[in-house]
Amino acid sequence: MKKLIISFLIFIIFLACNKNSENVLINEKGYANLIPKPVEVIQSGDIFTFYKKSKIYIETDYQEVLNIANSLAELLQKPTGYSFKIKKTPLIKRKGSIYLNIDSTNTDLGNEGYILEIIKNKIKIIALNPEGLYRGIQTLRLLLPLEIENDSILQNIWQIPTGYIKDYPRYKWRGAMLDVARHFFSVKDVKKYIDLLSIYKINRFHIHLTDDQGWRIEIKSWPKLTKIGSKSAVGGYPGGFYTQEEFKEIVNYATNKYITVIPEIDIPGHTNAALTSYAKLNCDGIARKPYYKMRVGFSSLCIHKNITYQFIDDVIREISIISPGKYFHIGGDEAHATTKEDYKVFVEKVKDILLKYNKIMVGWEEISQAEIDTGSLVQHWHSDYAKLAAKRGIKVIMSPAEKAYLDMKYDSTINLGLLWAGTSSIQDAYNWDPAEWMKEIYENNIIGLEAPLWSETITNIKELEYMAFPRVIGIAEIGWSQKENRNWQEYKQRLEYQYKRLDKLEVNYYKSN
Ligand code: TNX
């Protein structure tokens, strides 16, 4: 009888194992294919498994860590169907659980660094700051089976190869910019872009809110900006704008992903939409006509009218209230309709307004011509102006159009995009280094890099995805990974591997042959 029971039990176990082995989900090559490549990676050869009762343990009282734990639970709950309860205790009682903690002794990790340790029984992420935990969770996400991106429950065994990762970024500023002025993008579209950027550890979202072709943000004290100025777009497409509530929604959404939103109001040029909305902003007092074409450089606010600075003060004040980030981008590019002398006077006056609202000035490289503060940031895009800034100790954001512009065509055969800075293949966008791009601009002059996506030729989220992906992933790696860890031949393979995840996330990325 005893023998019979034992054989029966063995049979049951055999059945159970067999059934399970069919359903094991594991991302075997996860470590080898991470983007951005971490500072240190060791795969240790064992396997971690989640269980129905797996939990997330947090040791601290930080509300922020609790929020992060919640977002992690949400990511894991959907496809696994497990509850991932959050417990505030340092003791890991339940195997298959995740442990998140802030460790103030790990100072070499910096603001965004983390240690991710996966052993047979548990996963541990530690960081100096909540921000680091968040970045570490993105790495964990990439180590999870692709099915983690599923929207519905899959009855499976969820596993991760064990390993150890120590990681921190090379640059503090790793940005993506979206132009919502030439064509408008809905809150939903912007959120999807932010979602995707966050996976690859982008931490700045610069949003180009105004240009000749449209004004896209509600300013309550100047209502005609949206009543009139928001209606136009390139090619006569419908315009649009964000109410302040909607803009706050974008800012909060990004903030929860540890992405700082940098609003840009492009002045004194690129202002036709404002000059259409209010006649009094023009030197001649005559309102301009709406503009639907692409060529720019013809418009200017009136530099010597007081109302101009009242206008700017109101705009900066209202936007500052709804965007808590420290930075405010004033554009300042291609002000060809403003004399050089006027341009300098203008930028210096705007500098004082920003000071009043406690904002750090960011501007395109042209602002280097004015007397700007050393704490300001200058964004290089195509000329030598940024050198002037670097010489004065001002930090530079590198966005060389030839490499970092996501609106340049991949090659001359594709329909979308522009060609003025040449074509930019996936390889071109990856294979360069910010500290070697310009003579006289060295590593210590650079705060980071950013990939702008201008929208003259793109009109919807699918086109946005096509131009941004996969190039923006390469930009993310340049910003995060150590220079000596980067190599195009090897990156290419890691990128191929990421395509499967992009497919799961329904991203319309460009695939070169
Ligand atoms: C130059 S980059 C511009 C934008 C255009 C872009 C198109 C910069 C500061 N100004 O106004 O949209 O080229 O690639």
XYZ file of C-alpha atoms and ligand atoms in Angstrom:
527
model
C 0.000 0.000 0.000
C 2.786 2.386 1.032
C 4.589 1.659 -2.222
C 1.454 2.330 -4.178
C 0.960 5.709 -2.531
C 4.573 6.668 -3.198
C 4.345 5.697 -6.860
C 1.085 7.596 -7.135
C 2.700 10.691 -5.600
C 5.704 10.442 -7.918
C 3.321 10.166 -10.837
C 1.467 13.300 -9.722
C 4.727 15.212 -9.295
C 5.848 14.011 -12.712
C 2.604 15.279 -14.235
C 2.891 18.608 -12.462
C 6.506 19.106 -13.545
C 5.739 18.186 -17.097
C 2.815 20.514 -17.289
C 4.851 23.320 -15.787
C 7.882 22.890 -17.978
C 5.706 23.529 -20.997
C 4.667 26.862 -19.609
C 7.896 28.288 -18.304
C 8.477 31.858 -19.398
C 12.051 33.016 -19.135
C 14.114 35.616 -20.938
C 17.336 33.621 -21.230
C 19.320 36.302 -23.005
C 18.071 39.252 -21.014
C 21.369 40.201 -19.390
C 23.321 40.088 -22.608
C 20.815 42.279 -24.393
C 20.163 45.093 -21.966
C 19.896 48.628 -23.306
C 21.300 50.892 -21.972
C 24.209 48.633 -21.156
C 24.835 48.679 -17.386
C 28.160 49.494 -15.783
C 28.577 46.002 -14.354
C 26.638 42.823 -15.198
C 27.157 39.288 -13.949
C 24.783 36.464 -14.802
C 25.117 33.825 -12.111
C 23.554 30.703 -13.626
C 20.613 30.001 -11.334
C 16.919 30.737 -11.770
C 14.501 32.879 -9.804
C 10.779 32.062 -9.869
C 7.722 34.132 -8.958
C 4.941 32.481 -6.971
C 1.260 33.275 -6.539
C 2.083 34.732 -3.146
C 5.180 36.688 -4.187
C 5.303 40.063 -2.468
C 7.035 43.382 -2.712
C 8.815 44.344 0.506
C 9.818 47.907 1.251
C 11.767 48.872 4.293
C 11.402 52.634 4.279
C 8.580 54.985 5.097
C 9.097 57.067 1.980
C 5.806 57.636 0.226
C 7.759 57.762 -3.010
C 9.095 54.248 -2.543
C 5.589 53.047 -1.849
C 4.453 54.659 -5.098
C 7.259 52.948 -6.962
C 6.357 49.620 -5.376
C 2.784 50.178 -6.516
C 3.817 50.829 -10.082
C 5.995 47.706 -10.016
C 3.093 45.670 -8.656
C 0.906 47.008 -11.438
C 3.452 45.974 -14.093
C 3.663 42.445 -12.664
C 0.017 41.879 -11.735
C -1.517 42.293 -15.170
C 0.144 39.420 -17.019
C 0.861 37.092 -14.059
C -2.450 37.407 -12.291
C -0.569 37.321 -8.958
C -1.428 39.969 -6.402
C 2.082 41.219 -5.470
C 0.991 42.625 -2.135
C 3.214 45.336 -0.737
C 4.581 44.838 2.768
C 6.433 47.381 4.858
C 8.969 45.172 6.547
C 12.632 44.427 6.052
C 12.138 40.688 6.515
C 11.663 38.670 3.404
C 9.525 35.840 4.533
C 8.127 34.769 1.255
C 10.398 33.324 -1.392
C 9.973 34.672 -4.879
C 9.586 38.206 -3.560
C 11.050 41.569 -4.430
C 12.784 43.788 -1.925
C 13.172 47.537 -2.560
C 15.246 49.721 -0.321
C 16.990 53.057 -0.022
C 20.528 52.657 1.219
C 22.162 55.959 2.073
C 25.603 54.386 2.401
C 25.788 53.564 -1.289
C 26.885 57.058 -2.257
C 28.834 55.958 -5.312
C 25.545 55.106 -7.011
C 24.638 58.781 -7.351
C 21.090 60.058 -7.853
C 19.998 57.523 -10.416
C 22.222 54.507 -9.770
C 21.044 51.189 -8.368
C 22.121 47.688 -7.509
C 19.898 44.899 -8.757
C 20.545 41.492 -7.323
C 18.549 38.468 -8.386
C 19.221 35.267 -6.485
C 17.257 32.037 -6.409
C 14.849 33.138 -3.703
C 14.587 36.865 -4.022
C 15.146 40.022 -5.996
C 16.746 43.001 -4.311
C 16.983 46.522 -5.683
C 18.783 49.141 -3.673
C 19.533 52.756 -4.458
C 20.496 55.995 -2.825
C 17.256 57.636 -3.979
C 13.800 56.594 -5.142
C 14.856 57.704 -8.603
C 17.545 55.022 -8.626
C 15.010 52.383 -7.615
C 12.837 53.437 -10.511
C 15.733 53.086 -12.991
C 16.584 49.691 -11.506
C 13.018 48.533 -12.026
C 13.322 49.422 -15.713
C 16.305 47.078 -15.906
C 14.288 44.390 -14.146
C 11.514 44.945 -16.683
C 13.936 44.213 -19.527
C 15.080 41.029 -17.761
C 11.524 39.744 -17.425
C 9.972 37.548 -20.098
C 8.542 39.542 -23.011
C 5.094 38.344 -22.018
C 5.271 40.743 -19.081
C 4.075 43.354 -21.583
C 0.825 41.373 -22.132
C -2.408 43.030 -21.178
C -4.169 39.877 -20.051
C -3.329 37.060 -17.644
C -1.173 34.190 -18.911
C -1.214 31.010 -16.818
C 2.508 30.410 -16.737
C 5.607 30.017 -14.667
C 7.434 33.324 -14.557
C 11.186 33.083 -14.163
C 14.300 35.248 -14.396
C 17.914 34.093 -14.670
C 19.831 35.114 -11.550
C 22.501 37.791 -11.646
C 23.972 40.973 -10.271
C 23.941 44.469 -11.792
C 25.538 47.641 -10.529
C 24.623 50.614 -12.610
C 24.614 54.402 -12.826
C 24.444 56.905 -15.689
C 27.225 58.723 -17.492
C 25.183 61.900 -18.023
C 22.675 63.667 -15.851
C 20.607 64.965 -18.802
C 19.235 62.301 -21.127
C 16.442 63.925 -23.024
C 13.946 63.593 -25.803
C 12.151 66.584 -27.294
C 8.796 66.566 -29.035
C 7.569 69.411 -31.239
C 3.803 69.628 -30.716
C 3.613 73.009 -32.460
C 4.061 72.041 -36.125
C 1.550 69.240 -35.635
C -0.362 68.632 -32.465
C -0.156 65.398 -30.440
C -2.848 64.416 -27.962
C -2.228 63.835 -24.243
C -2.664 60.103 -24.904
C 0.014 60.107 -27.618
C 2.417 62.090 -25.466
C 1.891 59.651 -22.611
C 2.668 56.680 -24.829
C 5.898 58.335 -25.941
C 6.808 59.070 -22.315
C 6.077 55.424 -21.413
C 8.445 54.139 -24.045
C 11.172 56.653 -23.205
C 11.055 55.704 -19.540
C 11.867 52.049 -20.298
C 15.236 53.150 -21.681
C 15.957 55.492 -18.770
C 15.398 58.821 -20.527
C 14.946 61.412 -17.761
C 14.053 64.671 -19.544
C 11.037 65.337 -21.727
C 11.375 68.682 -23.494
C 8.131 69.787 -25.100
C 8.273 72.443 -27.826
C 4.930 74.121 -27.176
C 4.892 77.112 -29.480
C 6.088 78.046 -32.931
C 5.077 80.022 -36.009
C 2.525 77.375 -36.936
C 0.714 77.005 -33.620
C 0.413 77.877 -29.936
C -0.347 74.745 -27.901
C -0.743 75.714 -24.258
C -3.583 77.516 -22.517
C -2.535 80.849 -20.983
C -5.462 82.162 -18.975
C -4.376 85.807 -19.023
C -3.933 85.721 -22.827
C -6.907 83.623 -23.995
C -6.605 84.447 -27.685
C -3.372 82.443 -27.876
C -5.482 79.317 -27.860
C -8.709 80.796 -29.263
C -6.808 81.907 -32.372
C -3.182 80.802 -32.234
C -3.833 77.113 -31.585
C -6.025 76.570 -34.632
C -3.234 76.317 -37.214
C -0.664 73.614 -37.998
C 1.654 72.753 -40.881
C -0.217 71.880 -44.075
C -3.582 73.056 -42.710
C -3.904 70.092 -40.337
C -6.165 70.616 -37.338
C -4.272 72.341 -34.548
C -4.994 71.870 -30.883
C -3.720 72.791 -27.450
C -3.402 71.473 -23.913
C -5.531 73.071 -21.242
C -3.525 73.781 -18.117
C -5.210 70.769 -16.494
C -4.113 68.545 -19.365
C -0.598 69.889 -19.224
C -0.467 69.142 -15.509
C -1.602 65.631 -16.330
C 1.375 65.218 -18.685
C 3.763 66.662 -16.113
C 2.462 64.347 -13.366
C 2.575 61.351 -15.625
C 6.213 62.048 -16.487
C 7.118 62.878 -12.887
C 5.881 59.477 -11.751
C 8.369 57.987 -14.186
C 11.147 60.240 -12.920
C 11.118 62.280 -16.100
C 11.344 66.053 -15.773
C 9.227 68.001 -18.242
C 10.942 71.028 -19.761
C 8.394 73.370 -21.339
C 9.640 75.437 -24.264
C 8.143 78.741 -25.347
C 10.178 79.680 -28.389
C 10.930 83.443 -28.389
C 11.621 86.028 -29.835
C 11.446 84.305 -33.267
C 9.137 81.400 -34.127
C 6.281 83.478 -32.746
C 3.880 83.954 -35.647
C 1.062 82.123 -33.828
C 1.288 84.609 -30.929
C 1.587 87.516 -33.364
C -1.600 86.294 -35.062
C -3.469 86.114 -31.785
C -2.600 89.610 -30.509
C -2.051 92.595 -32.793
C -0.435 94.533 -29.934
C 2.511 92.130 -29.811
C 3.580 93.320 -33.284
C 5.744 96.450 -33.639
C 3.344 97.789 -36.263
C 0.248 96.843 -34.250
C -1.112 94.699 -37.079
C -2.006 91.055 -36.391
C -0.221 88.538 -38.596
C -1.973 85.858 -40.662
C -1.908 82.211 -39.562
C 0.995 80.309 -41.052
C 0.827 76.774 -42.452
C 4.163 76.301 -44.208
C 7.497 75.012 -42.965
C 10.072 77.728 -43.648
C 10.799 79.778 -40.521
C 12.948 82.729 -39.388
C 10.572 85.539 -40.420
C 8.745 86.363 -37.191
C 9.762 88.323 -34.092
C 8.171 89.662 -30.974
C 8.544 93.448 -30.693
C 11.752 93.865 -28.685
C 11.204 97.475 -27.563
C 7.576 97.364 -26.467
C 6.800 96.942 -22.762
C 3.800 94.797 -23.536
C 6.182 92.143 -24.918
C 7.705 91.639 -21.474
C 4.330 91.733 -19.755
C 3.302 88.980 -22.138
C 6.415 86.894 -21.452
C 6.078 87.407 -17.715
C 2.470 86.170 -17.782
C 3.317 83.155 -19.910
C 6.283 82.125 -17.770
C 4.353 82.729 -14.553
C 1.381 80.611 -15.604
C 3.496 77.786 -16.995
C 5.777 77.785 -13.969
C 2.814 77.102 -11.722
C 1.885 73.986 -13.674
C 5.408 72.656 -14.272
C 7.386 72.298 -11.073
C 10.679 71.337 -12.815
C 13.584 73.750 -12.384
C 14.101 74.344 -16.088
C 12.383 76.633 -18.569
C 13.355 76.554 -22.249
C 13.079 79.890 -24.044
C 13.982 78.639 -27.529
C 15.881 81.596 -28.927
C 16.822 79.831 -32.187
C 16.760 81.259 -35.701
C 15.719 84.761 -34.653
C 16.613 86.043 -38.119
C 14.034 88.824 -37.989
C 15.631 90.322 -34.856
C 18.910 92.293 -35.015
C 21.833 90.904 -33.071
C 21.788 93.857 -30.659
C 18.055 93.514 -30.041
C 18.440 89.788 -29.590
C 20.930 90.245 -26.760
C 18.795 92.884 -25.044
C 15.838 90.545 -25.324
C 17.521 87.439 -23.910
C 18.907 89.413 -20.976
C 15.459 90.784 -20.133
C 13.946 87.317 -20.313
C 16.737 86.120 -18.045
C 15.482 88.472 -15.333
C 11.920 87.231 -15.701
C 13.045 83.626 -15.295
C 15.003 84.598 -12.216
C 11.843 86.068 -10.748
C 10.093 82.714 -11.149
C 13.059 80.735 -9.917
C 13.673 78.930 -13.174
C 16.918 77.877 -14.798
C 17.182 79.203 -18.333
C 17.639 76.686 -21.128
C 17.917 77.867 -24.714
C 19.112 76.815 -28.139
C 22.784 77.555 -28.780
C 22.089 81.066 -30.137
C 21.468 82.376 -26.606
C 25.228 81.997 -25.995
C 25.588 85.388 -27.714
C 23.910 87.116 -24.764
C 25.128 87.636 -21.205
C 23.470 84.602 -19.692
C 24.188 83.200 -16.232
C 26.634 80.362 -15.763
C 23.867 78.212 -14.298
C 21.955 78.357 -17.596
C 22.035 75.534 -20.124
C 22.742 75.892 -23.816
C 21.513 73.344 -26.333
C 23.837 72.750 -29.250
C 22.171 71.886 -32.545
C 24.253 72.972 -35.548
C 26.656 75.907 -35.162
C 29.683 76.917 -33.101
C 27.779 79.161 -30.674
C 27.835 76.634 -27.843
C 31.624 77.014 -27.665
C 31.116 80.595 -26.488
C 29.018 79.256 -23.643
C 31.354 76.394 -22.755
C 34.256 78.844 -22.508
C 32.305 80.744 -19.869
C 31.622 77.593 -17.863
C 28.051 77.147 -19.059
C 26.997 73.538 -19.526
C 25.921 72.264 -22.904
C 23.189 69.823 -23.926
C 24.377 68.051 -27.065
C 21.797 67.685 -29.852
C 23.833 67.749 -33.055
C 21.281 67.671 -35.881
C 23.383 65.260 -37.954
C 23.180 62.597 -35.244
C 20.523 63.368 -32.689
C 17.677 64.814 -34.787
C 14.944 62.231 -34.992
C 13.266 64.153 -37.804
C 16.144 63.565 -40.228
C 15.368 60.792 -42.718
C 16.930 57.378 -42.043
C 17.815 57.308 -45.719
C 16.747 59.292 -48.747
C 14.064 56.782 -49.792
C 11.698 57.173 -46.853
C 8.739 59.524 -47.076
C 8.788 61.105 -43.642
C 11.388 63.494 -42.311
C 13.696 66.231 -43.525
C 17.145 66.206 -45.087
C 18.699 69.544 -44.220
C 21.263 67.955 -41.854
C 21.654 64.875 -44.061
C 20.320 61.385 -43.462
C 20.721 59.730 -40.079
C 20.661 55.929 -40.004
C 20.247 53.858 -36.849
C 24.017 53.496 -36.880
C 24.617 57.244 -37.337
C 22.357 58.062 -34.402
C 24.279 55.623 -32.194
C 27.824 55.837 -33.400
C 29.047 59.160 -32.028
C 30.127 60.545 -28.731
C 28.971 63.836 -27.180
C 32.448 64.597 -25.796
C 34.105 64.096 -29.182
C 31.629 65.873 -31.348
C 32.979 69.446 -31.181
C 36.442 70.786 -30.660
C 36.575 72.849 -27.459
C 33.542 71.126 -25.974
C 34.819 68.492 -23.598
C 33.235 65.992 -21.245
C 33.198 68.468 -18.353
C 31.345 71.066 -20.466
C 28.533 68.647 -21.203
C 25.510 67.987 -19.012
C 24.132 65.407 -21.392
C 22.324 64.982 -24.656
C 18.892 65.176 -26.169
C 17.118 63.856 -29.249
C 14.664 66.388 -30.720
C 11.772 65.252 -32.871
C 10.526 68.147 -34.969
C 7.105 67.527 -36.410
C 6.899 69.388 -39.716
C 6.445 66.077 -41.560
C 4.934 63.875 -38.871
C 1.262 64.080 -38.026
C 0.349 61.140 -35.792
C 1.694 58.732 -33.177
C 2.516 55.992 -35.689
C 4.735 58.382 -37.640
C 6.210 59.669 -34.408
C 7.132 56.117 -33.395
C 8.596 55.395 -36.810
C 10.974 58.352 -36.644
C 11.868 57.988 -32.967
C 12.313 54.221 -32.771
C 14.767 52.724 -32.718
C 17.064 55.770 -32.930
C 16.033 57.250 -29.588
C 17.048 53.994 -27.871
C 20.575 54.555 -29.150
C 20.543 58.100 -27.801
C 19.378 56.730 -24.452
C 22.339 54.366 -24.363
C 24.817 57.115 -25.295
C 23.470 59.136 -22.392
C 23.479 56.343 -19.827
C 26.216 53.851 -20.614
C 29.936 54.215 -20.074
C 31.762 55.142 -23.240
C 34.067 52.105 -23.093
C 31.030 49.796 -22.923
C 29.622 51.002 -26.211
C 30.289 49.362 -29.534
C 28.090 49.492 -32.636
C 28.638 45.889 -33.788
C 27.567 44.549 -30.443
C 24.832 47.136 -29.859
C 23.223 46.142 -33.155
C 22.502 42.681 -31.770
C 21.149 43.956 -28.506
C 18.884 46.279 -30.452
C 17.502 43.422 -32.627
C 16.564 41.724 -29.399
C 14.710 44.830 -28.167
C 12.585 44.772 -31.337
C 10.613 41.853 -29.886
C 9.648 44.013 -26.934
C 8.765 46.927 -29.196
C 6.524 44.538 -31.155
C 4.780 43.545 -27.937
C 4.321 47.216 -27.088
C 2.881 47.835 -30.563
C 5.519 50.347 -31.533
C 5.696 51.178 -35.211
C 9.473 51.295 -35.346
C 11.631 51.571 -38.459
C 13.577 48.461 -39.353
C 16.569 48.831 -41.625
C 17.599 45.952 -43.829
C 15.702 73.688 -37.038
S 16.701 73.038 -34.357
C 14.893 74.246 -36.066
C 13.467 73.891 -36.020
C 13.084 72.993 -37.148
C 14.151 71.953 -37.343
C 13.811 70.930 -38.365
C 16.151 74.406 -34.097
C 16.557 74.983 -32.851
N 15.370 74.976 -35.021
O 12.690 75.061 -36.023
O 11.869 72.406 -36.837
O 15.341 72.598 -37.715
O 14.754 69.913 -38.378
